[in-house]
CSV table of C-alpha atoms and ligand atoms in Angstrom, one decimal:
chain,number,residue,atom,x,y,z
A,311,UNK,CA,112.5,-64.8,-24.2
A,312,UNK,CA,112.0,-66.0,-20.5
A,313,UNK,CA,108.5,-66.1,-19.1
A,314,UNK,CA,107.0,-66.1,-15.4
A,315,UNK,CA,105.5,-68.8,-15.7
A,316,UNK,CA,107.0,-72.6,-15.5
A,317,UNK,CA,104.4,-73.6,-17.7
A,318,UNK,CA,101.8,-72.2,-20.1
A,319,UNK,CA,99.0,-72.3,-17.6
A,320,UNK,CA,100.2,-72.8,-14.0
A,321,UNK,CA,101.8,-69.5,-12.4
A,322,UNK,CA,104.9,-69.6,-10.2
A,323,UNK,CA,102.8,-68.8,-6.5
A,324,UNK,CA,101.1,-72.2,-5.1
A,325,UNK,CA,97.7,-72.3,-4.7
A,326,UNK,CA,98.6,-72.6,-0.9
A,327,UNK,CA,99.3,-68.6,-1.4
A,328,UNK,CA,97.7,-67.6,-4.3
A,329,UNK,CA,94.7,-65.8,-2.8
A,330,UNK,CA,97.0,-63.9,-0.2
A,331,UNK,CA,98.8,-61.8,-2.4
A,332,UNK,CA,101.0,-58.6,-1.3
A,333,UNK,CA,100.6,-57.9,2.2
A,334,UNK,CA,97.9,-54.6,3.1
A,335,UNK,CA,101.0,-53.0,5.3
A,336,UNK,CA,103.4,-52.9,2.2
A,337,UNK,CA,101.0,-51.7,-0.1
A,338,UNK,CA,99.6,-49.2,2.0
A,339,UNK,CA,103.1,-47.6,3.5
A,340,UNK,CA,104.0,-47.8,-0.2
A,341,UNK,CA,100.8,-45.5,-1.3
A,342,UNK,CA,102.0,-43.1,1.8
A,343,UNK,CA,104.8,-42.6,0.6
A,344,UNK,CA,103.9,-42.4,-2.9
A,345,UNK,CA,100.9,-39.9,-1.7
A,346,UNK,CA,103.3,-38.1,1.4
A,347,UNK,CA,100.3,-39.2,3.3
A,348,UNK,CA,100.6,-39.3,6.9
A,349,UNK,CA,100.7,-43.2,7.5
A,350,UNK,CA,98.2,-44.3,10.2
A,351,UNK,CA,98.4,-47.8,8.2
A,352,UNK,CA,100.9,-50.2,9.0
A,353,UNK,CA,101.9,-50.5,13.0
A,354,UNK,CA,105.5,-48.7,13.4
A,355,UNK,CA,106.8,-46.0,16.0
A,356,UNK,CA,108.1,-42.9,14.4
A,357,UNK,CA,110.3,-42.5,17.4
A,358,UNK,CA,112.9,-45.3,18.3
A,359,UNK,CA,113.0,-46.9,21.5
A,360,UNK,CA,115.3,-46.6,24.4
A,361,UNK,CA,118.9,-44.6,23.6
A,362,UNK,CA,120.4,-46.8,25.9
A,363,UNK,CA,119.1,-50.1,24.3
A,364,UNK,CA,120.2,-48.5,20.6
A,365,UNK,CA,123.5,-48.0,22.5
A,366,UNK,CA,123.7,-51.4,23.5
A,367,UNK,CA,123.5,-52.5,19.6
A,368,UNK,CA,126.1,-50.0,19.0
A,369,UNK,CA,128.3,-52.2,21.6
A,370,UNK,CA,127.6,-55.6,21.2
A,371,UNK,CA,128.6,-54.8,16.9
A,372,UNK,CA,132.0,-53.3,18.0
A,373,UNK,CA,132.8,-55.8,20.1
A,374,UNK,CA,131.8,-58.5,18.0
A,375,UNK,CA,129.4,-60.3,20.1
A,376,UNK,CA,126.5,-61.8,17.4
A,377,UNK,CA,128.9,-60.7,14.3
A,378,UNK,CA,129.1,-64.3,13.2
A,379,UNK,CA,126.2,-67.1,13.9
A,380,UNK,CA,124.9,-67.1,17.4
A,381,UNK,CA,123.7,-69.9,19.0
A,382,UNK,CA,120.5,-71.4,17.7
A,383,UNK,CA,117.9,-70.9,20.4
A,384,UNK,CA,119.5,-67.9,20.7
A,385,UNK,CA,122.4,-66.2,22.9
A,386,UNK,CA,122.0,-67.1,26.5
A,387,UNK,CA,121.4,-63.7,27.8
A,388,UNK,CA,118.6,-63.2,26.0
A,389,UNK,CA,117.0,-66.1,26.7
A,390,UNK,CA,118.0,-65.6,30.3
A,391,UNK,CA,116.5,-61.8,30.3
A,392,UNK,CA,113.4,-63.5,28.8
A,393,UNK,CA,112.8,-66.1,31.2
A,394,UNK,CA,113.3,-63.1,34.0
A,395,UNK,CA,110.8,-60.9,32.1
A,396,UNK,CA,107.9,-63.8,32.5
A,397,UNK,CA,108.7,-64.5,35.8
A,398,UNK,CA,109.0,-61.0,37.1
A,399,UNK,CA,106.0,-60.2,35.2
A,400,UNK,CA,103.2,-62.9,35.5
A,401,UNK,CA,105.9,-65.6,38.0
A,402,UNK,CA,105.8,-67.5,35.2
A,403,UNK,CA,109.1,-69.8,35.6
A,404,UNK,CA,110.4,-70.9,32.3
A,405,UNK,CA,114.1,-72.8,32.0
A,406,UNK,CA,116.1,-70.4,29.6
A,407,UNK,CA,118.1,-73.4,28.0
A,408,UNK,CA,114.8,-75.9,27.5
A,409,UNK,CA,111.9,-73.3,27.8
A,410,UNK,CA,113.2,-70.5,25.5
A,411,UNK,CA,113.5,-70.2,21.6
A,412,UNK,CA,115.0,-66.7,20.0
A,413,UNK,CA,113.3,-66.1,16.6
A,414,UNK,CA,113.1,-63.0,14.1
A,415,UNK,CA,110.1,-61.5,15.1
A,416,UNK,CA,106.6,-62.7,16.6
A,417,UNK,CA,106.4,-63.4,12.6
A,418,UNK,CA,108.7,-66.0,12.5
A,419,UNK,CA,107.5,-67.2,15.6
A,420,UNK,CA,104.0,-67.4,14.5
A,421,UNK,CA,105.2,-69.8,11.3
A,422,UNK,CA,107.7,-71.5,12.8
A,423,UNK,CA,104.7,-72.7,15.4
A,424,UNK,CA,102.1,-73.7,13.1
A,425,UNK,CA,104.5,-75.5,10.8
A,426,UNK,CA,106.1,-77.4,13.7
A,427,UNK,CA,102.8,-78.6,15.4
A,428,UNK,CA,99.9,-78.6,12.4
A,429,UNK,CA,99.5,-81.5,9.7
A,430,UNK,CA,97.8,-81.1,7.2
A,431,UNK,CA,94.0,-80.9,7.2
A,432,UNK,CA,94.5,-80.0,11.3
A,433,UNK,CA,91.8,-77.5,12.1
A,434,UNK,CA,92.7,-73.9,13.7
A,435,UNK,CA,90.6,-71.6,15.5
A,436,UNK,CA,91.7,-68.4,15.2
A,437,UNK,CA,90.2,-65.0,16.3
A,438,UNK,CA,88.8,-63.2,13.4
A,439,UNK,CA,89.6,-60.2,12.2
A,440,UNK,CA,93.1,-62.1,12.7
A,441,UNK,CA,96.1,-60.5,11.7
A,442,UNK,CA,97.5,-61.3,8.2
A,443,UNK,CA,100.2,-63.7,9.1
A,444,UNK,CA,98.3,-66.3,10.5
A,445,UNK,CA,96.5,-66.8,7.6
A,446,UNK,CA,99.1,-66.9,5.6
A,447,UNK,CA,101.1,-69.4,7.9
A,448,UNK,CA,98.1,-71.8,8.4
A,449,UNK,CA,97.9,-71.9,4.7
A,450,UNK,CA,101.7,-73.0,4.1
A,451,UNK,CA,101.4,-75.4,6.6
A,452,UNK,CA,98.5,-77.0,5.1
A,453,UNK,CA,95.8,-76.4,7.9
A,454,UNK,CA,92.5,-75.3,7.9
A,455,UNK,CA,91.4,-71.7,9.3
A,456,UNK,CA,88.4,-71.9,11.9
A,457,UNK,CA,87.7,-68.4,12.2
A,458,UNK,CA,85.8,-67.2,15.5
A,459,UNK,CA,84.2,-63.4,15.1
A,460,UNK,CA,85.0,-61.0,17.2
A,461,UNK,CA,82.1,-58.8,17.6
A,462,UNK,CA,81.6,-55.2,18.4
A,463,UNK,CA,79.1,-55.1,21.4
A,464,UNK,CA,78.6,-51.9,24.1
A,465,UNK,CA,81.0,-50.2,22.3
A,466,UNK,CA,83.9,-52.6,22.0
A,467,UNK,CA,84.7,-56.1,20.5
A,468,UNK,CA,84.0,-58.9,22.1
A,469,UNK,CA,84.5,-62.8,22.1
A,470,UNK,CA,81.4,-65.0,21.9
A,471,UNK,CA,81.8,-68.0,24.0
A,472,UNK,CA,79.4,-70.5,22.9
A,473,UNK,CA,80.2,-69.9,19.5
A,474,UNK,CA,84.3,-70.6,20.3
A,475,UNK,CA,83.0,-73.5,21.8
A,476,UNK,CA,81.2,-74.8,18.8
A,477,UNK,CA,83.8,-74.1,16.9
A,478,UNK,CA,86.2,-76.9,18.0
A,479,UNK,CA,85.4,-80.1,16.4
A,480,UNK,CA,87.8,-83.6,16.2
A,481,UNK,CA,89.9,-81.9,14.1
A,482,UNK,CA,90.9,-79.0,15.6
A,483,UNK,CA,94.9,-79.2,16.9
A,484,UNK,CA,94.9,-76.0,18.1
A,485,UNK,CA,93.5,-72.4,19.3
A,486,UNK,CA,95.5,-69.3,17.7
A,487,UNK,CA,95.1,-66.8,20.5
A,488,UNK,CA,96.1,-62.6,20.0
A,489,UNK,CA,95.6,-60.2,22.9
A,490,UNK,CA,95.6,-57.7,23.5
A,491,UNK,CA,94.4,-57.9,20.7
A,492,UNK,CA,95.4,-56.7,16.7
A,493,UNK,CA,92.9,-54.6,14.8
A,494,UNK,CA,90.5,-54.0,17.3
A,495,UNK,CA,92.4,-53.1,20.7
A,496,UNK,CA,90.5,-55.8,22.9
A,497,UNK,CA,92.2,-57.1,25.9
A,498,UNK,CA,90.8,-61.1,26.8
A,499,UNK,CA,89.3,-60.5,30.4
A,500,UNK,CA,90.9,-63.1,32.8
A,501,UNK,CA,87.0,-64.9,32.9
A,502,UNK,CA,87.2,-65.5,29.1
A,503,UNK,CA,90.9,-66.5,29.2
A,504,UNK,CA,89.6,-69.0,32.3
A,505,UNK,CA,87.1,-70.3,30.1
A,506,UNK,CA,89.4,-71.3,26.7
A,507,UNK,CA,91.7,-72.6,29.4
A,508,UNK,CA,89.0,-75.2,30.3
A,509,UNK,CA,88.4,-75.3,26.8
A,510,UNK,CA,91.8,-76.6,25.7
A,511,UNK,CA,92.4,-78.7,28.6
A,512,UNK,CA,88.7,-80.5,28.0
A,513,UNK,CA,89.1,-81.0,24.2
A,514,UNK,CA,92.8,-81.6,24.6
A,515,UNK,CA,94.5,-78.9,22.2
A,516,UNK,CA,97.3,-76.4,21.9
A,517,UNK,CA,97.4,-72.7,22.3
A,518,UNK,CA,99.5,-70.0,20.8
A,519,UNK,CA,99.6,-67.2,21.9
A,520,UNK,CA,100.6,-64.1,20.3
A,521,UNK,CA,100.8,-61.5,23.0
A,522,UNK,CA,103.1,-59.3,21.4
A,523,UNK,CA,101.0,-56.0,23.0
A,524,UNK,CA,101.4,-57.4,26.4
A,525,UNK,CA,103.2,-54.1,28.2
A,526,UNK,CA,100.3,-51.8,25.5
A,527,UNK,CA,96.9,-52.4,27.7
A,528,UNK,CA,95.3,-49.1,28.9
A,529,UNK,CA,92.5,-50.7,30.5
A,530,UNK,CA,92.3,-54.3,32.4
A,531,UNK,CA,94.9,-56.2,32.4
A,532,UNK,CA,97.4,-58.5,31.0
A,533,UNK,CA,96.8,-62.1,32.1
A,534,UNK,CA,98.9,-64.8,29.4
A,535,UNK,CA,96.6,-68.2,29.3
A,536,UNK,CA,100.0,-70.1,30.0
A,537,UNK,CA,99.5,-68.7,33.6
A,538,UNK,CA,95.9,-71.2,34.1
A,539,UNK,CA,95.5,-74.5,35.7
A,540,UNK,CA,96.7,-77.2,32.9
A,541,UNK,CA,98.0,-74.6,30.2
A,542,UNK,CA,101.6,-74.2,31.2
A,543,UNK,CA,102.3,-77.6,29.5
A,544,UNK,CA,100.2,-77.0,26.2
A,545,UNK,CA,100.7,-73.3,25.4
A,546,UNK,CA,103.3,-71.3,23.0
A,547,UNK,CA,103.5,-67.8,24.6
A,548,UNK,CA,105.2,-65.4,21.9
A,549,UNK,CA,106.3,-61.7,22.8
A,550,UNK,CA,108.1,-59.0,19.9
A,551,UNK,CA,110.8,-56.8,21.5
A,552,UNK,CA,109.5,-55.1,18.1
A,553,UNK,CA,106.4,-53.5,20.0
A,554,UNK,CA,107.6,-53.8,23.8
A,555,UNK,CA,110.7,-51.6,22.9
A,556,UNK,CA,109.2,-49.6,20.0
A,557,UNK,CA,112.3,-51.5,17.7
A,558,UNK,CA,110.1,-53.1,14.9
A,559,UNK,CA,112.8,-52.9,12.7
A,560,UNK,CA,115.3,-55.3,14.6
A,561,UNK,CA,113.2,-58.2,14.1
A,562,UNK,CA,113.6,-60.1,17.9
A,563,UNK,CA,110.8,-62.3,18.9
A,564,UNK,CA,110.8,-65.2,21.0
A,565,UNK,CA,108.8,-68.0,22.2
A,566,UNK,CA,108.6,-69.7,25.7
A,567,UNK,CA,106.8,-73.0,26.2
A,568,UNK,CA,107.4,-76.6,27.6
A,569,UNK,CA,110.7,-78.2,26.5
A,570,UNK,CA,108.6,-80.7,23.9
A,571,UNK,CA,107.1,-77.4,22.3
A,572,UNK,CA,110.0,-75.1,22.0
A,573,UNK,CA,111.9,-78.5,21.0
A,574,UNK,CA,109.2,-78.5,17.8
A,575,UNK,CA,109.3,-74.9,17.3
A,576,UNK,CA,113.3,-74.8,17.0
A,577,UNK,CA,112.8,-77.8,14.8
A,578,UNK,CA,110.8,-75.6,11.8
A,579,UNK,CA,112.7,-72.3,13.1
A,580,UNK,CA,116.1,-74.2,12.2
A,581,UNK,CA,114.9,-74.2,8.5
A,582,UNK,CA,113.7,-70.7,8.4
A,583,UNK,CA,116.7,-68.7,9.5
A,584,UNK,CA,118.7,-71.1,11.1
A,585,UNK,CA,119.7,-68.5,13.6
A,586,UNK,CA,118.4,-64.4,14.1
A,587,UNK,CA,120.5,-61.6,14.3
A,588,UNK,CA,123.0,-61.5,16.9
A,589,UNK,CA,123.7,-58.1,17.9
A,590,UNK,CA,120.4,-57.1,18.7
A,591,UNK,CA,120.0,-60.0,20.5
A,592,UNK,CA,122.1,-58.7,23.4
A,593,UNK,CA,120.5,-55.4,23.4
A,594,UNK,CA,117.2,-56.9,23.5
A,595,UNK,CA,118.4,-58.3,26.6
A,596,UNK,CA,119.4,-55.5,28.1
A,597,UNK,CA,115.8,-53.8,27.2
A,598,UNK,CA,114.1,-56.6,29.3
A,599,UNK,CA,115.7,-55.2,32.0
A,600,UNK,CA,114.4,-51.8,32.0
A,601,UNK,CA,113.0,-50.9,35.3
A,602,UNK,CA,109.1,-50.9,35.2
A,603,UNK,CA,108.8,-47.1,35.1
A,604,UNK,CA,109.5,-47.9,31.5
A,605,UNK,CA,106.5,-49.8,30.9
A,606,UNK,CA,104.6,-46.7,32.7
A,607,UNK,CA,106.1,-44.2,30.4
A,608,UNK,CA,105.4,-46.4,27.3
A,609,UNK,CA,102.0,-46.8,28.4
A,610,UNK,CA,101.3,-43.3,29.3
A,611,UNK,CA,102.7,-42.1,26.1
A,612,UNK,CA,100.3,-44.2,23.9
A,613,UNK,CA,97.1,-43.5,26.4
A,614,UNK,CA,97.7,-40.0,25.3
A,615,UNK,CA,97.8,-40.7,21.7
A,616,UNK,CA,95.2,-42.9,21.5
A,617,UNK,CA,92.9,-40.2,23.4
A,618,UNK,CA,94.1,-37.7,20.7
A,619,UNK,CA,93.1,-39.7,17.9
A,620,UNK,CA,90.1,-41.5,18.9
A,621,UNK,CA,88.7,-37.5,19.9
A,622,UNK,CA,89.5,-36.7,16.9
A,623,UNK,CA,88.1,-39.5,15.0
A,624,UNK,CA,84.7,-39.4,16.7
A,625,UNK,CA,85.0,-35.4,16.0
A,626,UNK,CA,85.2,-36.5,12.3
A,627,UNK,CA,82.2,-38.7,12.5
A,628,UNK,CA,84.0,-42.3,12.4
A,629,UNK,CA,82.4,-44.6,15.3
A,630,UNK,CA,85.2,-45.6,17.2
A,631,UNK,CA,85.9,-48.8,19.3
A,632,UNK,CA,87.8,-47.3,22.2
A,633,UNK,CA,91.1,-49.9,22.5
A,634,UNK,CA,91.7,-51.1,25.7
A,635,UNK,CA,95.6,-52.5,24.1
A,636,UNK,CA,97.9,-52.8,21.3
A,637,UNK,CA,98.4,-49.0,19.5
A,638,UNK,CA,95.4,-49.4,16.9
A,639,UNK,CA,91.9,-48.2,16.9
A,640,UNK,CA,88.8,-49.7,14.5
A,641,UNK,CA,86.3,-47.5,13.3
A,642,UNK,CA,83.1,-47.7,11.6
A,643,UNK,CA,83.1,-45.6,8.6
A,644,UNK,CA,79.1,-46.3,8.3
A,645,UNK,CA,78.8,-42.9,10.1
A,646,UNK,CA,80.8,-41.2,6.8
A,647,UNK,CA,78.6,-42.2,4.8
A,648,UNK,CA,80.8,-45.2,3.3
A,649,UNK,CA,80.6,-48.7,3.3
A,650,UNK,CA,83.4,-50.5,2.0
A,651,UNK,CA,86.6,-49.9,3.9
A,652,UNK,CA,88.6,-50.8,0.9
A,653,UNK,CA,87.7,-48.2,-1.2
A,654,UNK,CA,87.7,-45.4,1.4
A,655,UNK,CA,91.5,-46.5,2.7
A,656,UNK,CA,92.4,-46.0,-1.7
A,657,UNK,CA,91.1,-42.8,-1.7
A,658,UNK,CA,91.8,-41.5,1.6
A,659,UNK,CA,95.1,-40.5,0.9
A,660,UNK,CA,93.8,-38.0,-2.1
A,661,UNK,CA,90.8,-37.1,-0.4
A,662,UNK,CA,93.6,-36.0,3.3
A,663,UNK,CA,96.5,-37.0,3.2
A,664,UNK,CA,96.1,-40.1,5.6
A,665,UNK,CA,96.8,-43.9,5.2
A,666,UNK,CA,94.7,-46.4,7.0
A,667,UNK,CA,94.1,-49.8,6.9
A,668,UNK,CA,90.7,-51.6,5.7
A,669,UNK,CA,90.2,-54.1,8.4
A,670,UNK,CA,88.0,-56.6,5.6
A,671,UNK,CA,92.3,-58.5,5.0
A,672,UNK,CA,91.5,-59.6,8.3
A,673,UNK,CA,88.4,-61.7,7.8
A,674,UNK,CA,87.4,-64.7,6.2
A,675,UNK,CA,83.8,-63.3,6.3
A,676,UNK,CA,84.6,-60.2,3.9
A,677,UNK,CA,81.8,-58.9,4.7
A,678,UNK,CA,81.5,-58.6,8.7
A,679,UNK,CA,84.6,-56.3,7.9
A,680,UNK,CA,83.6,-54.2,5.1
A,681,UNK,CA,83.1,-50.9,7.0
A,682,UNK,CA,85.7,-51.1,9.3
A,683,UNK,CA,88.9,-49.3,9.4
A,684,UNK,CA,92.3,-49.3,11.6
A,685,UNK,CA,94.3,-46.4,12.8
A,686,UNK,CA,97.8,-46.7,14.3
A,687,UNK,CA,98.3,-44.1,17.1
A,688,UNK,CA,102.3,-45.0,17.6
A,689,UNK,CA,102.8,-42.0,16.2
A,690,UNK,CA,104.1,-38.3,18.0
A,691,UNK,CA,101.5,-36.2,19.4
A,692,UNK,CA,102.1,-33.6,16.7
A,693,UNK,CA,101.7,-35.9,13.8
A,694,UNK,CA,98.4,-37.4,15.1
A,695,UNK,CA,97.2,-33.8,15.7
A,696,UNK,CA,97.9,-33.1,12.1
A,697,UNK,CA,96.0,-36.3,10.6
A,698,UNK,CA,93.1,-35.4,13.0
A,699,UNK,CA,92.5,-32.1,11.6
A,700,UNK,CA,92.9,-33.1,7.8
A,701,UNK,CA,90.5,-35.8,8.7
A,702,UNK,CA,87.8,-33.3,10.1
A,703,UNK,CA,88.0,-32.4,6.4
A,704,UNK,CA,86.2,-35.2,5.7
B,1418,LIG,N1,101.5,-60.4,15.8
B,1418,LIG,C1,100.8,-59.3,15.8
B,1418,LIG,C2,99.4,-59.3,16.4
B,1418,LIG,C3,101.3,-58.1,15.3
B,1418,LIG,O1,100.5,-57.0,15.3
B,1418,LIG,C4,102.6,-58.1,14.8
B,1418,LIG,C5,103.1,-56.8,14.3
B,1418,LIG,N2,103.8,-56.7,13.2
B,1418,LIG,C6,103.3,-59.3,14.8
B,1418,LIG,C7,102.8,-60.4,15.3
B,1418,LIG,C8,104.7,-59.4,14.2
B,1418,LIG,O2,105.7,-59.0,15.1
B,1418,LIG,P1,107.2,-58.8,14.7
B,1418,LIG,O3,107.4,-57.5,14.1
B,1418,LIG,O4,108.0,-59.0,16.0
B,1418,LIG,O5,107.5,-59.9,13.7
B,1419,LIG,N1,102.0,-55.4,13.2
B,1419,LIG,C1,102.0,-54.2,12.4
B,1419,LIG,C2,100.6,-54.0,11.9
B,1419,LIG,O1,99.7,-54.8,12.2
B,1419,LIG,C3,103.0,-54.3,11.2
B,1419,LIG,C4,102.7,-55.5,10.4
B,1419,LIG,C5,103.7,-55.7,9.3
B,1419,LIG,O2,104.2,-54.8,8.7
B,1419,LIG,N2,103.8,-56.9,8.9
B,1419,LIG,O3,100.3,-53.0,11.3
């Protein structure tokens, strides 16, 4: 009889992973489903992006362009349509053959990064609550976490300076950087970005920067650190056409960065997938060239469902930490009468018929995070109307 273990007392998963188990998304879309909850958990659209984009999939598979291994930094108009998008954007100028790197996903963006430029023992900073991958990719390549709290303050969460600041020692290689920002909806103001900017270039240090939310920011603005004096050279700007084009399921991320960086990137990213998916690639590139009435509608779209749910979550009696980005919202279930976030997301779903997501995964200090709960509002106005009423139930 086989066993899962290689020997008696040491199981399969390195200690490097041990403590991360299965991810909250998949065991929380899997307990909707199980429940036919309405799933507020993990971060997906119920309503596909673009017809004309999916149409463009449709094209590039019959005609067989990406049917057999593209290129590895990806296919040329992608990177090309990418380099366009950060220009016509923030007139960022990037080189789509030395500047560009195609991966699957921000995800594999995210590992491919911290693989290619951590050793071991390097110190990270990251923003905490973080979201679960970079954890998870710090870990595997053998670096240490520095988390940085976000804190809730005048009714939304915000970045303490001094304390990012004390936070970098001779160790640290680099700072991990999310905004807008996933759980709590915070946009970096263009004064705080200034001042990690300074930060990095004074203590000499990388950035990456996962700004996958970049078109989802309701209030404020969008300003990518790569755009400051100094940080062109030493940041890794990441973007998903997963969230920007409401396709999570196609997997297209990308990096853009100096030629050294996206030279060490491609280097880990070789070893991860080799390549990404071709088809989508070309239909990605046509996405990025949307006129920027799309990026109105998108926004408008989610404005409107995150009104409707936050209403209805205050109506409920959750405090709620109006998002300025991304399409989550934390709350504080404190208000309920509950405490511990994990226990209230297992029995929300026989208690309403809703899924949610405890935001404690997403801290190193468990506790800071305990009452705190994320909604996704990517969801139709119907559906979100539904989950706020059997909420009220509460
Ligand atoms: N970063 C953040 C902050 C996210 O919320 C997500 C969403 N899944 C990702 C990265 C991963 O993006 P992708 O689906 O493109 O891999
Ligand atoms: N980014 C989405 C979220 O935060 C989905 C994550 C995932 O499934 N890996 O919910």
């Amino acid at each position: 009889m086989t066993t899962m273990t290689t020997t008696e007392n040491r199981p399969p998963l390195n200690r490097r992973l041990a403590e991360f188990g299965t991810t909250i998304f998949a065991e929380m879309s899997a307990l909707a489903a199980r429940t036919g909850s309405i799933n507020l958990g993990q971060g997906f659209p119920d309503t596909d992006g673009p017809e004309e984009v999916r149409e463009a999939a449709v094209r590039a598979l019959r005609d067989g362009r990406g049917n057999q291994y593209p290129p590895g930094p990806g296919v040329p108009e992608l990177r090309t349509a990418v380099a366009d998008h950060q220009a016509h954007h923030y007139d960022l100028r990037f080189d789509p053959d030395t500047e560009v790197l195609v991966t699957t996903g921000a995800t594999e963006a995210i590992a491919a990064s911290l693989l290619a430029l951590l050793e071991p023992g390097d110190e990270v900073i990251a923003l905490e609550p973080y979201y679960d991958s970079y954890a998870a990719c710090i870990a595997m390549a053998g670096g240490r976490r520095i988390p940085v709290t976000l804190r809730p303050r005048d009714g939304a969460y915000r970045l303490d300076l001094d304390e990012l600041r004390d936070a970098v020692t001779d160790r640290t290689r680099l700072i991990l950087l999310n905004t807008p920002h996933n759980p709590t909806g915070t946009v970096l103001t263009r004064d705080e970005l200034a001042a990690i900017a300074a930060l990095a270039v004074e203590r000499d240090l990388l950035v990456i920067t996962d700004e996958v939310y970049e078109h989802l920011v309701f209030e404020g603005e969008h300003v990518p650190i790569a755009t400051f004096p100094g940080m062109r050279e030493r940041t890794v700007t990441i973007g998903s056409a997963g969230k920007t084009y409401a396709f999570t399921g196609w997997k297209v991320g990308w990096v853009t960065a100096a030629p050294e960086l996206v030279t060490a990137v491609r280097s880990a990213k070789q070893f991860l997938t080799y390549v990404s998916a071709g088809p989508f690639q070309y239909a990605i590139a046509e996405a990025l060239r949307l006129p920027d009435s799309y990026y109105d509608g998108l926004r408008a779209t989610l404005r409107a469902g995150r009104d409707l749910l936050t209403a209805g979550l205050a109506d409920a009696g959750f405090t709620v930490y109006r998002p300025a980005g991304t399409y989550f919202v934390t709350t504080d279930i404190r208000g309920l009468g509950e405490s511990d976030g994990f226990a209230f997301c297992r029995a929300l779903p026989e208690r309403c018929g809703v899924v949610a997501i405890p935001n404690a995964v997403f801290y190193d200090h468990r506790e800071e995070g305990a009452p705190f709960v994320r909604f996704a509002f990517c969801k139709r106005p119907e559906v979100l109307q539904e989950a706020v009423s059997r909420l009220r139930r509460l």
